[in-house]
Short mmCIF file of N, CA and C in Angstrom, two decimals:
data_model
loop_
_atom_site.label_atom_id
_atom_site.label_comp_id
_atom_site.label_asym_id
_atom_site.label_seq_id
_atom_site.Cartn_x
_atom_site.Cartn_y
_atom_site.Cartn_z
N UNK K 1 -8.23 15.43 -19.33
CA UNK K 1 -7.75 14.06 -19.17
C UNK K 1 -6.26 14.01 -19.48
N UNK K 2 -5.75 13.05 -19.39
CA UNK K 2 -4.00 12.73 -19.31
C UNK K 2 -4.09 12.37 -20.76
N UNK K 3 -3.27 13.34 -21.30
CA UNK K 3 -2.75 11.93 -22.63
C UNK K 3 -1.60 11.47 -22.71
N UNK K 4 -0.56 11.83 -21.86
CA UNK K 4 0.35 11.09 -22.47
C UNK K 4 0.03 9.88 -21.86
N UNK K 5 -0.59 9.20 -20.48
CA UNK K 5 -1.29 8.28 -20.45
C UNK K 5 -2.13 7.26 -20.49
N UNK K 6 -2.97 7.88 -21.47
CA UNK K 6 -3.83 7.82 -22.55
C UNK K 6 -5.38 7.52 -21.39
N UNK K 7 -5.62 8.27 -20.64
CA UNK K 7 -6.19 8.13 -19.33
C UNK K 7 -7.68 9.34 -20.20
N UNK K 8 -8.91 8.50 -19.99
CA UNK K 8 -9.66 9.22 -20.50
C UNK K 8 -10.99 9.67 -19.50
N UNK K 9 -12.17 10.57 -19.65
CA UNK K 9 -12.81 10.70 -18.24
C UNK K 9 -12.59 11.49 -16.81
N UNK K 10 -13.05 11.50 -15.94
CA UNK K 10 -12.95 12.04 -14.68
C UNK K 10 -12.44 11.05 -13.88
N UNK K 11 -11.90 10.73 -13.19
CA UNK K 11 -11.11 10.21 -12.18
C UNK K 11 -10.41 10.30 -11.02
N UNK K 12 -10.11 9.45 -9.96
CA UNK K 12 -9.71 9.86 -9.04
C UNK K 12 -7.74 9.18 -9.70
N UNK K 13 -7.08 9.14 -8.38
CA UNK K 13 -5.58 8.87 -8.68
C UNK K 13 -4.87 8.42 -7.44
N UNK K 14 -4.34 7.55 -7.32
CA UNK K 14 -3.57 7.06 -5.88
C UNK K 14 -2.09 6.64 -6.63
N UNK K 15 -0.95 7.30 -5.69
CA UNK K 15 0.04 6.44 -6.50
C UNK K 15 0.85 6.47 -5.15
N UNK K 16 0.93 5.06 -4.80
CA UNK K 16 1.25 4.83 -3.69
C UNK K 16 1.96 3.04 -3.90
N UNK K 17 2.45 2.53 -3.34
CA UNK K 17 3.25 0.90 -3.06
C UNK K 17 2.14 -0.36 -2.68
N UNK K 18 1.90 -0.59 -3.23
CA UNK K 18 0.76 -2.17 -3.40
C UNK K 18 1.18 -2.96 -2.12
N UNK K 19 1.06 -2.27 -0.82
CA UNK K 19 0.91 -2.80 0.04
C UNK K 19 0.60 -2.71 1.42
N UNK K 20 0.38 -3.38 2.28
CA UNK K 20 -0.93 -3.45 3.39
C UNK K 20 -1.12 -2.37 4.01
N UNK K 21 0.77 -1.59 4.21
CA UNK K 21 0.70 -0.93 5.33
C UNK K 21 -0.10 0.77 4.32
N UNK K 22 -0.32 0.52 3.18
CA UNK K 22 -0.68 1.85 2.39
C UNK K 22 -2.09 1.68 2.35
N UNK K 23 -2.91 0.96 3.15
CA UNK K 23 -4.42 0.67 3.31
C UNK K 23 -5.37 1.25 1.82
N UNK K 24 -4.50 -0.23 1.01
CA UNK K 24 -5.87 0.50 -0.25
C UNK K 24 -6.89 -0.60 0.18
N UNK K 25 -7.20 -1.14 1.04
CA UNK K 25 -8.17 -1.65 1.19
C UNK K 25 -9.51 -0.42 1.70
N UNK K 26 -9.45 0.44 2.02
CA UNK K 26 -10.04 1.66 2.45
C UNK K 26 -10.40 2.53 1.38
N UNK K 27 -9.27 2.36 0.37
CA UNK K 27 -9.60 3.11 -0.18
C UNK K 27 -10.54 2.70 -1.52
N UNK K 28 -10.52 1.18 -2.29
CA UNK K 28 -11.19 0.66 -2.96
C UNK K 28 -12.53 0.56 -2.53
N UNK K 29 -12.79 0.51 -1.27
CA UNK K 29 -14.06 0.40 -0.64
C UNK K 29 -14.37 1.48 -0.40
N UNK K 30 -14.10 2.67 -0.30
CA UNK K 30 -14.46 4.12 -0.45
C UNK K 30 -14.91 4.65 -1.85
N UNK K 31 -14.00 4.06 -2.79
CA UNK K 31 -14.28 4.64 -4.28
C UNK K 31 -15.75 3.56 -4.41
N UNK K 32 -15.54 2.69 -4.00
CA UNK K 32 -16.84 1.57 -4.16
C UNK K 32 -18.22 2.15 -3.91
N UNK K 33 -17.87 2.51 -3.06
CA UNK K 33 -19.24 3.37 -1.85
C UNK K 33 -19.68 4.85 -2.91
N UNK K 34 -18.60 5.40 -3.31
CA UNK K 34 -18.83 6.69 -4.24
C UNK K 34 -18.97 6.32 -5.12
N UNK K 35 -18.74 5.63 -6.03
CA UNK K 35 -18.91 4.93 -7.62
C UNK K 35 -20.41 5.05 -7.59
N UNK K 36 -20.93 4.48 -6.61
CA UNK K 36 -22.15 3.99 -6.30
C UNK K 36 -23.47 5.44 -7.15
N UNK K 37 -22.91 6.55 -6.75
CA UNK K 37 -23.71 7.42 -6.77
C UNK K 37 -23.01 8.50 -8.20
N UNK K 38 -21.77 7.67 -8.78
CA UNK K 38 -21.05 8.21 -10.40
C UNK K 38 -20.43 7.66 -10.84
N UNK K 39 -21.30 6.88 -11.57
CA UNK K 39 -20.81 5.17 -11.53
C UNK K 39 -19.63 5.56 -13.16
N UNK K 40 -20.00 6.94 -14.10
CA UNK K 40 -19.08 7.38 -14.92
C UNK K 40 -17.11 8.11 -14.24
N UNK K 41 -17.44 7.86 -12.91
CA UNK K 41 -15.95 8.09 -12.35
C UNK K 41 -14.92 7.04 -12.53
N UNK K 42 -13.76 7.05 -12.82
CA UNK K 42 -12.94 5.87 -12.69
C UNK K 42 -12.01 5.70 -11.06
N UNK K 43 -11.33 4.85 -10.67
CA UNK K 43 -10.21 5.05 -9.54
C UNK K 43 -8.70 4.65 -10.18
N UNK K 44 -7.93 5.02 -10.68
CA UNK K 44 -6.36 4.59 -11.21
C UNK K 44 -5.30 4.43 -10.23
N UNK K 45 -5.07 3.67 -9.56
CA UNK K 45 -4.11 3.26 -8.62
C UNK K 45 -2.78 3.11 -9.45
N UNK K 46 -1.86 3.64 -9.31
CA UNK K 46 -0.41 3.81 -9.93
C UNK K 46 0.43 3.56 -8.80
N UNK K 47 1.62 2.05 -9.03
CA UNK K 47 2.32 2.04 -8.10
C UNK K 47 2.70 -0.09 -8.28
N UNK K 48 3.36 -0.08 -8.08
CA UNK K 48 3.94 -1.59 -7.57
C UNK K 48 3.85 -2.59 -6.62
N UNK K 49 3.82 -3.55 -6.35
CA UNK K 49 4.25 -4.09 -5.14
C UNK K 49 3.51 -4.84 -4.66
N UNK K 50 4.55 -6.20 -3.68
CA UNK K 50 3.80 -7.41 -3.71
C UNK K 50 2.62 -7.62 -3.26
N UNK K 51 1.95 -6.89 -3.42
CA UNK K 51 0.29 -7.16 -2.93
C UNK K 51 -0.94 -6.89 -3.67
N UNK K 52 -0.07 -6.37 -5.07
CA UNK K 52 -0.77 -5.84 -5.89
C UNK K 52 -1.92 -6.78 -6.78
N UNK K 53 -1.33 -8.25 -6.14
CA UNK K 53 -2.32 -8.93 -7.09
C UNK K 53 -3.79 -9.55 -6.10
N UNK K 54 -3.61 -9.17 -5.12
CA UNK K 54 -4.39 -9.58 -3.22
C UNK K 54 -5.19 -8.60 -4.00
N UNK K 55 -4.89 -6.81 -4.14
CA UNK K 55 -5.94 -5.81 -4.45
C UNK K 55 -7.02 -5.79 -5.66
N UNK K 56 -5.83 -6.54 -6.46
CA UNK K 56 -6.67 -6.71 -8.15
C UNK K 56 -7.94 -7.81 -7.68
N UNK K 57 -7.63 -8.71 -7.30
CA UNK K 57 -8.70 -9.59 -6.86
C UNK K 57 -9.40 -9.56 -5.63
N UNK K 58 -9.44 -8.72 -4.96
CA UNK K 58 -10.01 -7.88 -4.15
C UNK K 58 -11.46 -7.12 -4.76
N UNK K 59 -10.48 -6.17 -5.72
CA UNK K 59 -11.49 -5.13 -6.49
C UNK K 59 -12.08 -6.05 -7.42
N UNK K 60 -12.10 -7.11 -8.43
CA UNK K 60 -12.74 -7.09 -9.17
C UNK K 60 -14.18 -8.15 -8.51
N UNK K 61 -14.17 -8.50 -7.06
CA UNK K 61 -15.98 -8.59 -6.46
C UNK K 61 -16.46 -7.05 -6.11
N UNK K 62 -15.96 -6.02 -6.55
CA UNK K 62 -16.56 -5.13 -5.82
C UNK K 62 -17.72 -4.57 -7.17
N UNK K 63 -18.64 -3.70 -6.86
CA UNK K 63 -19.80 -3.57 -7.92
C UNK K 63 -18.73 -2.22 -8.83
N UNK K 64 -17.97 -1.85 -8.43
CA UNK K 64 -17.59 -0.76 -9.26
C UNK K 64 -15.98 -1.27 -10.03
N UNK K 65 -15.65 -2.46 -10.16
CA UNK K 65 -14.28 -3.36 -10.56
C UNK K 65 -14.28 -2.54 -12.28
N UNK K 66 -14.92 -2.77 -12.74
CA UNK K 66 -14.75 -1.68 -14.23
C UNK K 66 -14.24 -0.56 -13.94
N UNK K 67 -14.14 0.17 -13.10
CA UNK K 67 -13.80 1.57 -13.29
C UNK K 67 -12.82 1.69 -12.70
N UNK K 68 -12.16 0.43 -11.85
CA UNK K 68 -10.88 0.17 -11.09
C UNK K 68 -9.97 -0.36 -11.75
N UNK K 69 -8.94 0.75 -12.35
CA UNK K 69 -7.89 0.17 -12.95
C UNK K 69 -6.31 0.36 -12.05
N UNK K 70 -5.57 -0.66 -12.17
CA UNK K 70 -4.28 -1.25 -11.44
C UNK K 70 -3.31 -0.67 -12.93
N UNK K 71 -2.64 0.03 -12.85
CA UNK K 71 -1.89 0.98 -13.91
C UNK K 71 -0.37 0.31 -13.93
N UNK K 72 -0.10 -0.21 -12.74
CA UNK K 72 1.29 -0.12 -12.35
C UNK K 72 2.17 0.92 -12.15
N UNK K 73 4.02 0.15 -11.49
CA UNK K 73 4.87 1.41 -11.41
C UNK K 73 4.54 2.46 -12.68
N UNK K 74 5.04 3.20 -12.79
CA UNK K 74 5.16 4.30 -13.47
C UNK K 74 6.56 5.01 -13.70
N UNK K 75 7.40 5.34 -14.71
CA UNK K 75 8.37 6.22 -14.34
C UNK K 75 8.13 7.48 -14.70
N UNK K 76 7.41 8.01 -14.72
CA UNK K 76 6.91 9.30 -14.40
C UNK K 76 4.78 8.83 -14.34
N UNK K 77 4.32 9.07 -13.01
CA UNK K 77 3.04 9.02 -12.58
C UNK K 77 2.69 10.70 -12.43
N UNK K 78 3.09 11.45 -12.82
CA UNK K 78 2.76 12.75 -12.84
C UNK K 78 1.74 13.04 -13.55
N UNK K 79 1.66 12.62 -15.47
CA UNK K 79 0.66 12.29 -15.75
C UNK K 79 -0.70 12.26 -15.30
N UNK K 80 -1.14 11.07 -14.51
CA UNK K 80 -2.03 10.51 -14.10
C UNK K 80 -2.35 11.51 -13.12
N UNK K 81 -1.77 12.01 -11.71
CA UNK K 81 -1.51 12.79 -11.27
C UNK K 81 -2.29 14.31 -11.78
N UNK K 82 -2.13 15.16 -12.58
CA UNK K 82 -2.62 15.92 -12.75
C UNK K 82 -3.37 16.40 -13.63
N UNK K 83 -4.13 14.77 -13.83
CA UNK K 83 -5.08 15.24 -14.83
C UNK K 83 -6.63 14.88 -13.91
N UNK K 84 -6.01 14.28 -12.61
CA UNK K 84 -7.20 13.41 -11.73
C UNK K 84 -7.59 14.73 -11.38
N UNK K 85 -9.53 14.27 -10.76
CA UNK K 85 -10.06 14.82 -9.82
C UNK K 85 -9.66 15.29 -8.46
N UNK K 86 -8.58 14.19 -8.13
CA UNK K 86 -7.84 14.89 -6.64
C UNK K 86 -6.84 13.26 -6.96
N UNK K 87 -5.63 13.76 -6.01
CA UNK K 87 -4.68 12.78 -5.38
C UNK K 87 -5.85 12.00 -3.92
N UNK K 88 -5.18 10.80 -3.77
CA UNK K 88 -5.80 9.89 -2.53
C UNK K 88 -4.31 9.39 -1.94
N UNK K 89 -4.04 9.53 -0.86
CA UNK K 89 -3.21 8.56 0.29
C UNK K 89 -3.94 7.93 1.16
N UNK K 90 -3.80 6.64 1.01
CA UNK K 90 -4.98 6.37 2.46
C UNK K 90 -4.11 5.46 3.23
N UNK K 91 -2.99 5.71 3.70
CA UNK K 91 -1.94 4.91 4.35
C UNK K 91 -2.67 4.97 5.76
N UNK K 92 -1.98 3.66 6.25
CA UNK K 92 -1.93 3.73 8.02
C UNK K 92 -0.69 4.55 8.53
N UNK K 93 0.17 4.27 7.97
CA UNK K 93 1.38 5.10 8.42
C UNK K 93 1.96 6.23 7.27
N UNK K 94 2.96 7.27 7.80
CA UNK K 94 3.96 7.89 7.01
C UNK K 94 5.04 8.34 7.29
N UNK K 95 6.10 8.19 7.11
CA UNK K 95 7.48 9.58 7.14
C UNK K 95 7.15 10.88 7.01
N UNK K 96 7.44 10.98 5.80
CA UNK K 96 7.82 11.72 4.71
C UNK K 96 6.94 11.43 3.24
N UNK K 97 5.23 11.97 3.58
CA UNK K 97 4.86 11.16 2.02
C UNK K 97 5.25 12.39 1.01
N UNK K 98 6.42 11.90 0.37
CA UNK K 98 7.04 13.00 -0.28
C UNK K 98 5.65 12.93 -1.88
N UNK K 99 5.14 11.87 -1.84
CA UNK K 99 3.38 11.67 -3.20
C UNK K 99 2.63 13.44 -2.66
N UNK K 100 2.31 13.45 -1.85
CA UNK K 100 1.22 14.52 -1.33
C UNK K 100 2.23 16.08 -1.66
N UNK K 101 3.49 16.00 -1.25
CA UNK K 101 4.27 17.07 -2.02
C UNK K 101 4.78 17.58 -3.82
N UNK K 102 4.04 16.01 -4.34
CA UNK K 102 4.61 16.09 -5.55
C UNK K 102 2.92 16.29 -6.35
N UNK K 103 2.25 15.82 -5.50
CA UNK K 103 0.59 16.53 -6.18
C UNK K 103 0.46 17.87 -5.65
N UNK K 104 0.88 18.30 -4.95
CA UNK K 104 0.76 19.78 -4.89
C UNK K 104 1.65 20.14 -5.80
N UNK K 105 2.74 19.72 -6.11
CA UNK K 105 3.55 20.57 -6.93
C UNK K 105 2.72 20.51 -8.60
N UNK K 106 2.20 19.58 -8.78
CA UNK K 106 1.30 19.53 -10.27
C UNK K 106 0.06 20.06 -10.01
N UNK K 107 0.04 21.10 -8.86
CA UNK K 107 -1.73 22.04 -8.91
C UNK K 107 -2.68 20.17 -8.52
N UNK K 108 -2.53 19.53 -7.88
CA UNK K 108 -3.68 19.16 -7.04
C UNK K 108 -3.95 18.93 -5.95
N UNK K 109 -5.43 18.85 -5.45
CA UNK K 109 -6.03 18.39 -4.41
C UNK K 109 -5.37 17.40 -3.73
N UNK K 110 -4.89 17.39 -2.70
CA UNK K 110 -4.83 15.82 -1.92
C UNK K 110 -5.96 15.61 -0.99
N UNK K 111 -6.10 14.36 -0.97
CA UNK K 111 -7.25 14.00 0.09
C UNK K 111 -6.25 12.57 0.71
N UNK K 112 -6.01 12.91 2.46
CA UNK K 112 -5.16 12.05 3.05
C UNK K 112 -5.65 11.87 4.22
N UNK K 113 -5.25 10.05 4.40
CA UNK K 113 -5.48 9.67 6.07
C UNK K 113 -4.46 10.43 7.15
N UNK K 114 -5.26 11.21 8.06
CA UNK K 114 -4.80 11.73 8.81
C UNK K 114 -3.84 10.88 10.00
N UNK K 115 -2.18 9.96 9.18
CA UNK K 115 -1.95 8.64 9.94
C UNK K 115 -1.11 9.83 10.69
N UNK K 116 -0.35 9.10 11.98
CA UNK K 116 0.86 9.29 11.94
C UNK K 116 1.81 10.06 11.57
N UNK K 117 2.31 11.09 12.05
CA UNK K 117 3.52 11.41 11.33
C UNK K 117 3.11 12.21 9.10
N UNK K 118 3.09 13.19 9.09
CA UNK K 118 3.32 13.35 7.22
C UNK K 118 2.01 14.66 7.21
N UNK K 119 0.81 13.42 6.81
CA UNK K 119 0.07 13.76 5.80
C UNK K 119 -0.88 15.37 6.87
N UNK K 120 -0.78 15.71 7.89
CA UNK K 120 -0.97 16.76 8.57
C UNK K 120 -0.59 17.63 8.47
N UNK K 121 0.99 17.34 8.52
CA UNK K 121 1.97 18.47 8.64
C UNK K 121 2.13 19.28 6.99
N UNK K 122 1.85 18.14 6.06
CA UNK K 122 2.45 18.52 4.72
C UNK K 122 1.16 19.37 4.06
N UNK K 123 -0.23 19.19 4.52
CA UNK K 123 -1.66 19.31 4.19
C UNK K 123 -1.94 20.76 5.06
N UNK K 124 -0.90 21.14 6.12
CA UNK K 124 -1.51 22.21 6.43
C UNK K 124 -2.36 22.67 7.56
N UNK K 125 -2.87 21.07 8.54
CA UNK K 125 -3.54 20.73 9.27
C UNK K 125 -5.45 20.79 8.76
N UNK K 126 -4.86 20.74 7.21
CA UNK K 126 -6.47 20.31 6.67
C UNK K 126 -6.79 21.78 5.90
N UNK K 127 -5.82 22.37 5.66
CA UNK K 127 -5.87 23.72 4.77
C UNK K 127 -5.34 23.71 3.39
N UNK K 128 -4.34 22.77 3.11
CA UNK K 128 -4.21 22.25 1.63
C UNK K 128 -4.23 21.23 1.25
N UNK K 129 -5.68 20.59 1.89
CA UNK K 129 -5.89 19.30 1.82
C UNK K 129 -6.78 18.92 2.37
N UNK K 130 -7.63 17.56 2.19
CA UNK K 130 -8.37 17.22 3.08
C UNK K 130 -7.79 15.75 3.79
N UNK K 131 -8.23 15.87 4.90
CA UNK K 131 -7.60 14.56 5.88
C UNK K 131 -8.63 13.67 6.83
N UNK K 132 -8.64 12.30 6.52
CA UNK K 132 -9.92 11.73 7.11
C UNK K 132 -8.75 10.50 7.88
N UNK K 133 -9.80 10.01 9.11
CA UNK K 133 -9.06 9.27 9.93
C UNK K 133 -8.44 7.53 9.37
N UNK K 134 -7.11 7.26 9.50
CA UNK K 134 -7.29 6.00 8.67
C UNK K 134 -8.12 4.82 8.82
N UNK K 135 -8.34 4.25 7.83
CA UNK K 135 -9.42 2.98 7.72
C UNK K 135 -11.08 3.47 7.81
N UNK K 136 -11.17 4.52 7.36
CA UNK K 136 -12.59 5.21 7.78
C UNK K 136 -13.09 5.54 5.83
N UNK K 137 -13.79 4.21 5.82
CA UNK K 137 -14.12 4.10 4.24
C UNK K 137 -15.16 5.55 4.13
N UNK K 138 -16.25 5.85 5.16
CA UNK K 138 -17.54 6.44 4.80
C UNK K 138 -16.60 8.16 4.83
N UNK K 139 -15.65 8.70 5.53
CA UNK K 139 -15.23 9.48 5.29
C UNK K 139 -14.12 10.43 4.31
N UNK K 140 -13.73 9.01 3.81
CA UNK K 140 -13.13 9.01 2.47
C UNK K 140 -14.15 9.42 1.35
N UNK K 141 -15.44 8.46 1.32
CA UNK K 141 -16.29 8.47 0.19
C UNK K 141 -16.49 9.79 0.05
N UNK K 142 -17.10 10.15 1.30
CA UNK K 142 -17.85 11.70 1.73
C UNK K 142 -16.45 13.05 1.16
N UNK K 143 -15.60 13.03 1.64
CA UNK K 143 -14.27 13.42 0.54
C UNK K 143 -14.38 13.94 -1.02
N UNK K 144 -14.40 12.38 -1.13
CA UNK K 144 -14.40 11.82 -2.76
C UNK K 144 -15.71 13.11 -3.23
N UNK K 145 -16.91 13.08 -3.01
CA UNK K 145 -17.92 13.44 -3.16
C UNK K 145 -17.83 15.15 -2.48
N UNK K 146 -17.54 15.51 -2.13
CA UNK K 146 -17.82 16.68 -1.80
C UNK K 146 -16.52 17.65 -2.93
N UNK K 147 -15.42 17.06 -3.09
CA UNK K 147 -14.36 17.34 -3.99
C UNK K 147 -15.32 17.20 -5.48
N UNK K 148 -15.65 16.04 -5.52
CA UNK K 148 -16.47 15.58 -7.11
C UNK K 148 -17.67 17.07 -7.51
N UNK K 149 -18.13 17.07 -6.43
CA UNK K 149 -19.34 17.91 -6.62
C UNK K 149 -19.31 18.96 -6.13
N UNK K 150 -18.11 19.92 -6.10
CA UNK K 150 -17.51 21.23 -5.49
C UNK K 150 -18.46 21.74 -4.23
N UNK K 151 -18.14 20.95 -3.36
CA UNK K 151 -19.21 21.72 -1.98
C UNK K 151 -18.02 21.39 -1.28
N UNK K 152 -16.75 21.58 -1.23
CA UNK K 152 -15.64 22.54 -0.28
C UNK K 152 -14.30 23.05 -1.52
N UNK K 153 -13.67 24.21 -0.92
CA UNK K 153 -13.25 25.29 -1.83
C UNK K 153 -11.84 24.77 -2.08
N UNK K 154 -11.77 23.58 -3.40
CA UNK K 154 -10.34 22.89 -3.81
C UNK K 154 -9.91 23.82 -4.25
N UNK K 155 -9.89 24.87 -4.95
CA UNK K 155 -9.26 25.98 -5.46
C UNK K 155 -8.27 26.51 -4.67
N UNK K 156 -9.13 26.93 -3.15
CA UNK K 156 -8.02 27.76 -1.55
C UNK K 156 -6.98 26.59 -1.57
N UNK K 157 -7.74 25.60 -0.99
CA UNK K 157 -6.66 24.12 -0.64
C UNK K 157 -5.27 24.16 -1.50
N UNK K 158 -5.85 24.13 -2.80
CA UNK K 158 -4.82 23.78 -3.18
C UNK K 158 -3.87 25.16 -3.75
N UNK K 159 -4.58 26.45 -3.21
CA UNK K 159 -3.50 27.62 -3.58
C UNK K 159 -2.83 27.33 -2.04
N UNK K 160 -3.62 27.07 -1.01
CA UNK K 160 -2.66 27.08 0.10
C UNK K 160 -1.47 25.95 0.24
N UNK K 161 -2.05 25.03 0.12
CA UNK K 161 -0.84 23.58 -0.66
C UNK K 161 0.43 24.20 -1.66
N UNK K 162 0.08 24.90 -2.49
CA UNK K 162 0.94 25.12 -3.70
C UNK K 162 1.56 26.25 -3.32
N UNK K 163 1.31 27.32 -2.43
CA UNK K 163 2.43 29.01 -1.51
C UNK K 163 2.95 27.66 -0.47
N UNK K 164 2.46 26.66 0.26
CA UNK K 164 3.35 26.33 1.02
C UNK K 164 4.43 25.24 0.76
N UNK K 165 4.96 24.95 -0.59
CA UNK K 165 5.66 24.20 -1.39
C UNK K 165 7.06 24.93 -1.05
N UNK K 166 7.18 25.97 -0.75
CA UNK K 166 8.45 26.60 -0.88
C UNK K 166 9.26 26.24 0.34
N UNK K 167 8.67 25.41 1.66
CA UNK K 167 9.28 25.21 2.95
C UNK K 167 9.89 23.74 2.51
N UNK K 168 9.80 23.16 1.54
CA UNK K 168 10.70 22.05 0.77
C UNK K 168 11.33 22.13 -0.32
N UNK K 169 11.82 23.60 -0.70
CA UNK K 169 12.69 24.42 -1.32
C UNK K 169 14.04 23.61 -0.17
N UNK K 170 15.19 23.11 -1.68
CA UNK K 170 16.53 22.94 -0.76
C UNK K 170 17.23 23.98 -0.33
N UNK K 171 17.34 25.09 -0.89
CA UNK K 171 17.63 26.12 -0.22
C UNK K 171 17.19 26.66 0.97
N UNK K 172 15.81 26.78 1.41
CA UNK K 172 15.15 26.87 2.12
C UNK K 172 15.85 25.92 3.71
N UNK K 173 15.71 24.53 2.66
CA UNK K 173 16.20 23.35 4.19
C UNK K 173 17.61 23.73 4.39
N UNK K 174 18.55 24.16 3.70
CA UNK K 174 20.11 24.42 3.86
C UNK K 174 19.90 25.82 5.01
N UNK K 175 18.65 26.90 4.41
CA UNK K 175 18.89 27.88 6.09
C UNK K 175 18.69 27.58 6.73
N UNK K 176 17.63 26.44 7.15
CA UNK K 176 17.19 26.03 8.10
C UNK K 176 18.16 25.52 8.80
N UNK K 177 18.86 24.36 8.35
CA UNK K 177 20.20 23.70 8.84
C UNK K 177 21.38 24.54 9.84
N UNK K 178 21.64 25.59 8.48
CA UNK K 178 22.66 26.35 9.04
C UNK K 178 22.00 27.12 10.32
N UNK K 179 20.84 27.16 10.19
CA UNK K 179 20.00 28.22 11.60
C UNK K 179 20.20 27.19 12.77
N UNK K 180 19.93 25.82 12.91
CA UNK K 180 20.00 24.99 14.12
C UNK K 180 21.50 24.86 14.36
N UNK K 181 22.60 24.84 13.48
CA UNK K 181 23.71 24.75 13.49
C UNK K 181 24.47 25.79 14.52
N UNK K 182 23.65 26.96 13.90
CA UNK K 182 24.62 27.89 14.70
C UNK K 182 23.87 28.22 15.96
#
């Protein structure tokens, strides 16, 4: 468990921006659906933002609202982060989810919506990571649960996640640069 967070138990971890376009509506209703069957799991959402109070009252009709805690920003969410059962992104969209590079860098699991643009490219195409389609609660749960109850190999995932950390080495991006340059 986390202490400098004072985070106690098994848990999952999302630290993502309290809002629409980061679909925690998918994802509260996913942990909902899995709670169901370990009801001793918690979900810790870490993160800000104006929608954060739409989610709080959201989650607390859901049957698993006890084990759903709203943490807030964080200035360092690393913590929380690597003491969870796995990282969660369940965005509709992404850039650059530089979250899924910074849980690999603390040795974990990500489990990400396969949106747009990011969470593919950074995951490996589903080799240091797992990736379910966005807004797809039952394949999230199924995730949640197969990670919870080791029936796929988070160990590979996340050694393959953590050797491929070095292609966001700045040095790395500076050869790259100078290679298109010249």
């Amino acid at each position: 468990a986390c202490e400098k967070c004072e985070v106690r138990g098994e848990y999952f971890c999302s630290v993502a921006r309290m809002s629409y376009d980061k679909d925690i509506w998918t994802l509260l209703n996913a942990f909902d659906l899995f709670w169901t069957m370990h009801k001793s799991v918690k979900l810790f959402l870490v993160g800000g933002g104006d929608k954060r109070d739409v989610f709080e009252k959201y989650a607390s009709n859901l049957a698993s609202r006890k084990n759903i805690v709203f943490v807030g920003a964080q200035k360092n969410p690393y913590p929380y982060v690597a003491g969870a059962v796995a990282h969660i992104l369940s965005s509709y969209g992404e850039g650059l989810p530089t979250v899924l590079i910074e849980a690999s860098a603390v040795g974990k699991l990500n489990i990400a919506s396969n949106c747009k643009y990011g969470p593919r490219e950074i995951l490996l195409d589903g080799r240091g990571g797992l990736l379910f389609e966005p807004g797809d609660v039952r394949a999230l749960a199924k995730h949640m649960t197969d990670v919870y109850n080791n029936t796929v190999d988070v160990k590979k995932m996340i050694a393959e996640s953590t050797k491929a950390l070095k292609r966001f080495d700045s040095k790395e991006i500076i050869k790259e640069i100078k290679s298109l340059i010249s």
